[in-house]
Amino acid sequence: DAKTTQPNSMESNEEEPVHLPCNHSTISGTDYIHWYRQLPSQGPEYVIHGLTSNVNNRMASLAIAEDRKSSTLILHRATLRDAAVYYCILRDPNSGGGADGLTFGKGTHLIIQP
Amino acid sequence: EAGVAQSPRYKIIEKRQSVAFWCNPISGHATLYWYQQILGQGPKLLIQFQNNGVVDDSQLPKDRFSAERLKGVDSTLKIQPAKLEDSAVYLCASSLGPYNEQFFGPGTRLTVL
């Protein structure tokens, strides 16, 4: 999987939007951009994924740059429950012959201030 | 829908002892993964099963780690003998199939003294 780069930590205030950046300058044309998050003392959970177009779901939005070399996860109104480590991961469904273990980096530790 | 179950939640052993972890995936999920997460790092894949066959075990330290998924449902991960550097959280995840969303269990925290 191609490498991603994320800030080590970010801080935001409760009920404000949060923009979590991810750089993936070596992304290939078939890599999907996935986001998972890990709340304290829990396993990771899926947040959202996309290929080229921006995506929205009940948890977040994903904005993908036109050249696909970067993306931003947007939490529209952060709550204290959104405090977690957020991981940006590239996955290519056309590689690996079915081997699709997630390659996690260190992620971004999001701190939410009340 | 029940999530991925893991047991035990915590385990403390001395180095050179053996330990086993158990995982029960979400019903109907054909793909099962074991990850190791060392403190301060992201999870690292150890092994991936598709039904009861191994798809990827390239990062599994096979001299001391073993895993099986009999009957394509539950799975066990064993470490024998344990080393200090095996102290970590061991996460089990499952998915409907490859390249689908992965659902993670709460993990087993192993401390090797």
Short mmCIF file of C-alpha atoms in Angstrom, two decimals:
data_model
loop_
_atom_site.label_atom_id
_atom_site.label_comp_id
_atom_site.label_asym_id
_atom_site.label_seq_id
_atom_site.Cartn_x
_atom_site.Cartn_y
_atom_site.Cartn_z
CA ASP A 1 0.00 0.00 0.00
CA ALA A 2 1.17 3.53 -0.75
CA LYS A 3 2.32 5.67 2.13
CA THR A 4 0.22 8.35 3.80
CA THR A 5 1.32 11.30 5.94
CA GLN A 6 -0.81 12.79 8.71
CA PRO A 7 -0.14 15.31 11.48
CA ASN A 8 0.62 13.66 14.81
CA SER A 9 -2.09 15.55 16.65
CA MET A 10 -4.77 18.20 16.25
CA GLU A 11 -6.94 20.05 18.70
CA SER A 12 -10.42 21.45 18.21
CA ASN A 13 -13.30 22.80 20.23
CA GLU A 14 -16.54 20.98 20.81
CA GLU A 15 -19.35 21.71 18.32
CA GLU A 16 -16.93 23.18 15.78
CA PRO A 17 -15.97 21.60 12.44
CA VAL A 18 -12.73 19.62 12.25
CA HIS A 19 -10.63 19.15 9.13
CA LEU A 20 -8.15 16.26 9.32
CA PRO A 21 -5.61 16.30 6.47
CA CYS A 22 -3.86 13.37 4.81
CA ASN A 23 -1.15 13.49 2.16
CA HIS A 24 -0.68 10.59 -0.23
CA SER A 25 1.48 11.93 -3.04
CA THR A 26 2.37 8.46 -4.40
CA ILE A 27 -1.24 7.27 -4.66
CA SER A 28 -1.96 5.02 -7.63
CA GLY A 29 -4.99 5.31 -9.88
CA THR A 30 -6.69 2.31 -8.29
CA ASP A 31 -6.05 3.18 -4.61
CA TYR A 32 -9.13 3.94 -2.56
CA ILE A 33 -8.74 6.36 0.37
CA HIS A 34 -10.12 4.88 3.61
CA TRP A 35 -10.44 6.45 7.05
CA TYR A 36 -10.70 4.49 10.28
CA ARG A 37 -10.69 5.85 13.81
CA GLN A 38 -9.80 4.31 17.14
CA LEU A 39 -11.46 5.54 20.30
CA PRO A 40 -9.60 5.05 23.59
CA SER A 41 -9.38 1.39 24.67
CA GLN A 42 -11.34 0.19 21.63
CA GLY A 43 -10.56 -1.42 18.31
CA PRO A 44 -10.53 0.74 15.17
CA GLU A 45 -13.81 1.46 13.40
CA TYR A 46 -14.54 2.35 9.79
CA VAL A 47 -15.42 5.97 9.09
CA ILE A 48 -15.59 6.56 5.34
CA HIS A 49 -13.88 5.84 2.03
CA GLY A 50 -13.72 7.24 -1.50
CA LEU A 51 -11.91 7.07 -4.83
CA THR A 52 -12.22 10.40 -6.66
CA SER A 53 -15.43 12.18 -5.74
CA ASN A 54 -16.22 13.72 -2.38
CA VAL A 55 -18.22 11.42 -0.12
CA ASN A 56 -20.66 12.00 2.73
CA ASN A 57 -22.11 9.66 5.32
CA ARG A 58 -23.69 10.00 8.74
CA MET A 59 -20.31 10.17 10.48
CA ALA A 60 -18.24 12.45 8.28
CA SER A 61 -17.40 13.85 4.87
CA LEU A 62 -14.36 13.06 2.75
CA ALA A 63 -12.97 15.73 0.44
CA ILE A 64 -10.50 14.45 -2.15
CA ALA A 65 -8.17 16.79 -4.04
CA GLU A 66 -8.52 16.88 -7.80
CA ASP A 67 -5.04 15.36 -8.28
CA ARG A 68 -5.83 12.82 -5.49
CA LYS A 69 -2.53 13.52 -3.76
CA SER A 70 -4.28 14.66 -0.62
CA SER A 71 -7.60 14.31 1.14
CA THR A 72 -9.39 15.79 4.15
CA LEU A 73 -11.73 14.10 6.59
CA ILE A 74 -14.34 16.56 7.81
CA LEU A 75 -16.25 16.18 11.06
CA HIS A 76 -18.98 18.78 10.74
CA ARG A 77 -19.67 19.29 14.42
CA ALA A 78 -17.18 17.61 16.71
CA THR A 79 -18.30 16.21 20.04
CA LEU A 80 -16.25 14.90 22.94
CA ARG A 81 -17.03 11.39 21.66
CA ASP A 82 -15.06 12.14 18.49
CA ALA A 83 -11.79 12.28 20.43
CA ALA A 84 -9.80 9.44 18.89
CA VAL A 85 -6.85 8.54 16.67
CA TYR A 86 -7.81 8.92 13.01
CA TYR A 87 -6.05 6.80 10.40
CA CYS A 88 -5.88 7.53 6.67
CA ILE A 89 -5.23 4.31 4.72
CA LEU A 90 -4.88 3.54 1.01
CA ARG A 91 -6.34 0.26 -0.30
CA ASP A 92 -6.07 -1.13 -3.81
CA PRO A 93 -8.73 -3.79 -4.46
CA ASN A 94 -6.84 -4.88 -7.57
CA SER A 95 -3.70 -5.97 -5.76
CA GLY A 96 -2.68 -8.73 -3.43
CA GLY A 97 -4.85 -11.59 -4.64
CA GLY A 98 -7.29 -11.08 -1.81
CA ALA A 99 -4.67 -10.10 0.78
CA ASP A 100 -6.09 -6.83 2.06
CA GLY A 101 -4.83 -6.29 5.57
CA LEU A 102 -4.96 -2.62 6.50
CA THR A 103 -1.63 -0.79 6.72
CA PHE A 104 -1.98 1.65 9.60
CA GLY A 105 0.43 4.54 10.20
CA LYS A 106 0.51 6.41 13.49
CA GLY A 107 -2.56 8.46 12.60
CA THR A 108 -3.69 11.82 13.97
CA HIS A 109 -4.61 12.07 17.62
CA LEU A 110 -7.65 14.37 17.70
CA ILE A 111 -8.23 16.21 20.98
CA ILE A 112 -11.60 17.86 21.55
CA GLN A 113 -11.82 20.67 24.08
CA PRO A 114 -15.17 21.23 25.81
CA GLU B 1 -26.05 -7.48 15.34
CA ALA B 2 -23.36 -8.81 17.69
CA GLY B 3 -19.88 -7.50 17.11
CA VAL B 4 -16.53 -9.29 17.05
CA ALA B 5 -15.92 -11.03 20.37
CA GLN B 6 -12.48 -11.59 21.87
CA SER B 7 -11.26 -13.22 25.03
CA PRO B 8 -9.60 -12.81 27.37
CA ARG B 9 -9.59 -9.01 27.54
CA TYR B 10 -6.40 -8.92 29.59
CA LYS B 11 -3.57 -11.38 30.13
CA ILE B 12 -0.35 -11.16 32.12
CA ILE B 13 2.31 -13.82 31.67
CA GLU B 14 6.02 -14.25 32.23
CA LYS B 15 8.45 -14.48 29.36
CA ARG B 16 8.89 -17.95 27.88
CA GLN B 17 5.33 -18.91 28.86
CA SER B 18 2.68 -19.62 26.25
CA VAL B 19 -0.62 -17.82 25.72
CA ALA B 20 -3.67 -18.17 23.48
CA PHE B 21 -6.27 -15.67 22.35
CA TRP B 22 -9.72 -16.45 21.00
CA CYS B 23 -11.84 -14.59 18.45
CA ASN B 24 -15.44 -15.06 17.35
CA PRO B 25 -16.16 -12.99 14.23
CA ILE B 26 -19.46 -11.49 13.13
CA SER B 27 -21.78 -14.21 11.82
CA GLY B 28 -21.40 -14.71 8.09
CA HIS B 29 -18.06 -12.95 7.81
CA ALA B 30 -15.74 -15.05 5.68
CA THR B 31 -12.58 -13.02 6.23
CA LEU B 32 -10.81 -12.83 9.59
CA TYR B 33 -7.72 -10.84 10.56
CA TRP B 34 -5.37 -10.72 13.53
CA TYR B 35 -3.49 -7.48 14.20
CA GLN B 36 -0.86 -6.59 16.78
CA GLN B 37 -0.85 -3.05 18.20
CA ILE B 38 2.17 -1.97 20.21
CA LEU B 39 1.66 1.05 22.48
CA GLY B 40 1.85 4.31 20.53
CA GLN B 41 1.69 2.65 17.11
CA GLY B 42 -1.03 1.73 14.64
CA PRO B 43 -2.14 -1.90 14.34
CA LYS B 44 0.01 -4.24 12.26
CA LEU B 45 -1.48 -7.19 10.37
CA LEU B 46 -0.26 -10.59 11.55
CA ILE B 47 -2.45 -12.96 9.55
CA GLN B 48 -5.52 -12.98 7.32
CA PHE B 49 -7.88 -15.93 6.81
CA GLN B 50 -10.45 -16.42 4.08
CA ASN B 51 -12.83 -19.03 5.50
CA ASN B 52 -10.37 -21.53 7.04
CA GLY B 53 -7.51 -20.88 4.62
CA VAL B 54 -4.58 -18.51 5.15
CA VAL B 55 -4.43 -15.63 2.65
CA ASP B 56 -1.54 -13.66 4.13
CA ASP B 57 0.79 -14.53 7.00
CA SER B 58 3.86 -12.70 5.72
CA GLN B 59 4.24 -10.64 8.92
CA LEU B 60 3.55 -13.45 11.38
CA PRO B 61 6.67 -14.46 13.38
CA LYS B 62 6.21 -18.12 12.65
CA ASP B 63 8.92 -19.32 15.02
CA ARG B 64 6.71 -18.38 17.97
CA PHE B 65 3.27 -17.34 16.68
CA SER B 66 0.63 -19.65 15.24
CA ALA B 67 -3.00 -19.19 14.32
CA GLU B 68 -5.82 -21.36 13.13
CA ARG B 69 -9.41 -20.97 12.06
CA LEU B 70 -11.05 -24.33 12.23
CA LYS B 71 -14.40 -24.69 10.45
CA GLY B 72 -14.03 -21.18 9.08
CA VAL B 73 -15.61 -19.45 12.08
CA ASP B 74 -13.75 -18.95 15.38
CA SER B 75 -10.02 -18.40 15.44
CA THR B 76 -7.22 -18.75 17.97
CA LEU B 77 -3.84 -17.01 18.00
CA LYS B 78 -1.06 -18.59 20.06
CA ILE B 79 2.33 -17.34 21.18
CA GLN B 80 4.87 -19.90 22.39
CA PRO B 81 7.22 -18.93 23.95
CA ALA B 82 6.39 -15.29 24.67
CA LYS B 83 9.02 -12.56 24.67
CA LEU B 84 8.97 -9.17 26.37
CA GLU B 85 8.47 -7.44 23.00
CA ASP B 86 5.20 -9.34 22.48
CA SER B 87 3.52 -7.03 24.99
CA ALA B 88 0.79 -5.41 22.92
CA VAL B 89 -2.93 -5.37 22.21
CA TYR B 90 -4.01 -8.17 19.90
CA LEU B 91 -6.96 -7.18 17.75
CA CYS B 92 -9.23 -9.47 15.79
CA ALA B 93 -11.26 -8.12 12.87
CA SER B 94 -13.69 -9.64 10.40
CA SER B 95 -15.32 -8.66 7.13
CA LEU B 96 -17.81 -10.10 4.67
CA GLY B 97 -14.95 -10.61 2.26
CA PRO B 98 -11.71 -9.07 1.06
CA TYR B 99 -11.81 -5.30 0.50
CA ASN B 100 -14.99 -4.87 2.53
CA GLU B 101 -15.25 -2.79 5.70
CA GLN B 102 -13.41 -4.43 8.58
CA PHE B 103 -15.08 -4.70 11.99
CA PHE B 104 -12.73 -4.87 14.95
CA GLY B 105 -13.14 -6.50 18.34
CA PRO B 106 -12.13 -4.79 21.60
CA GLY B 107 -8.74 -6.52 21.66
CA THR B 108 -6.74 -8.53 24.20
CA ARG B 109 -4.10 -6.61 26.12
CA LEU B 110 -1.07 -8.86 26.72
CA THR B 111 1.64 -7.96 29.20
CA VAL B 112 4.78 -10.09 29.21
CA LEU B 113 6.92 -9.70 32.35
#
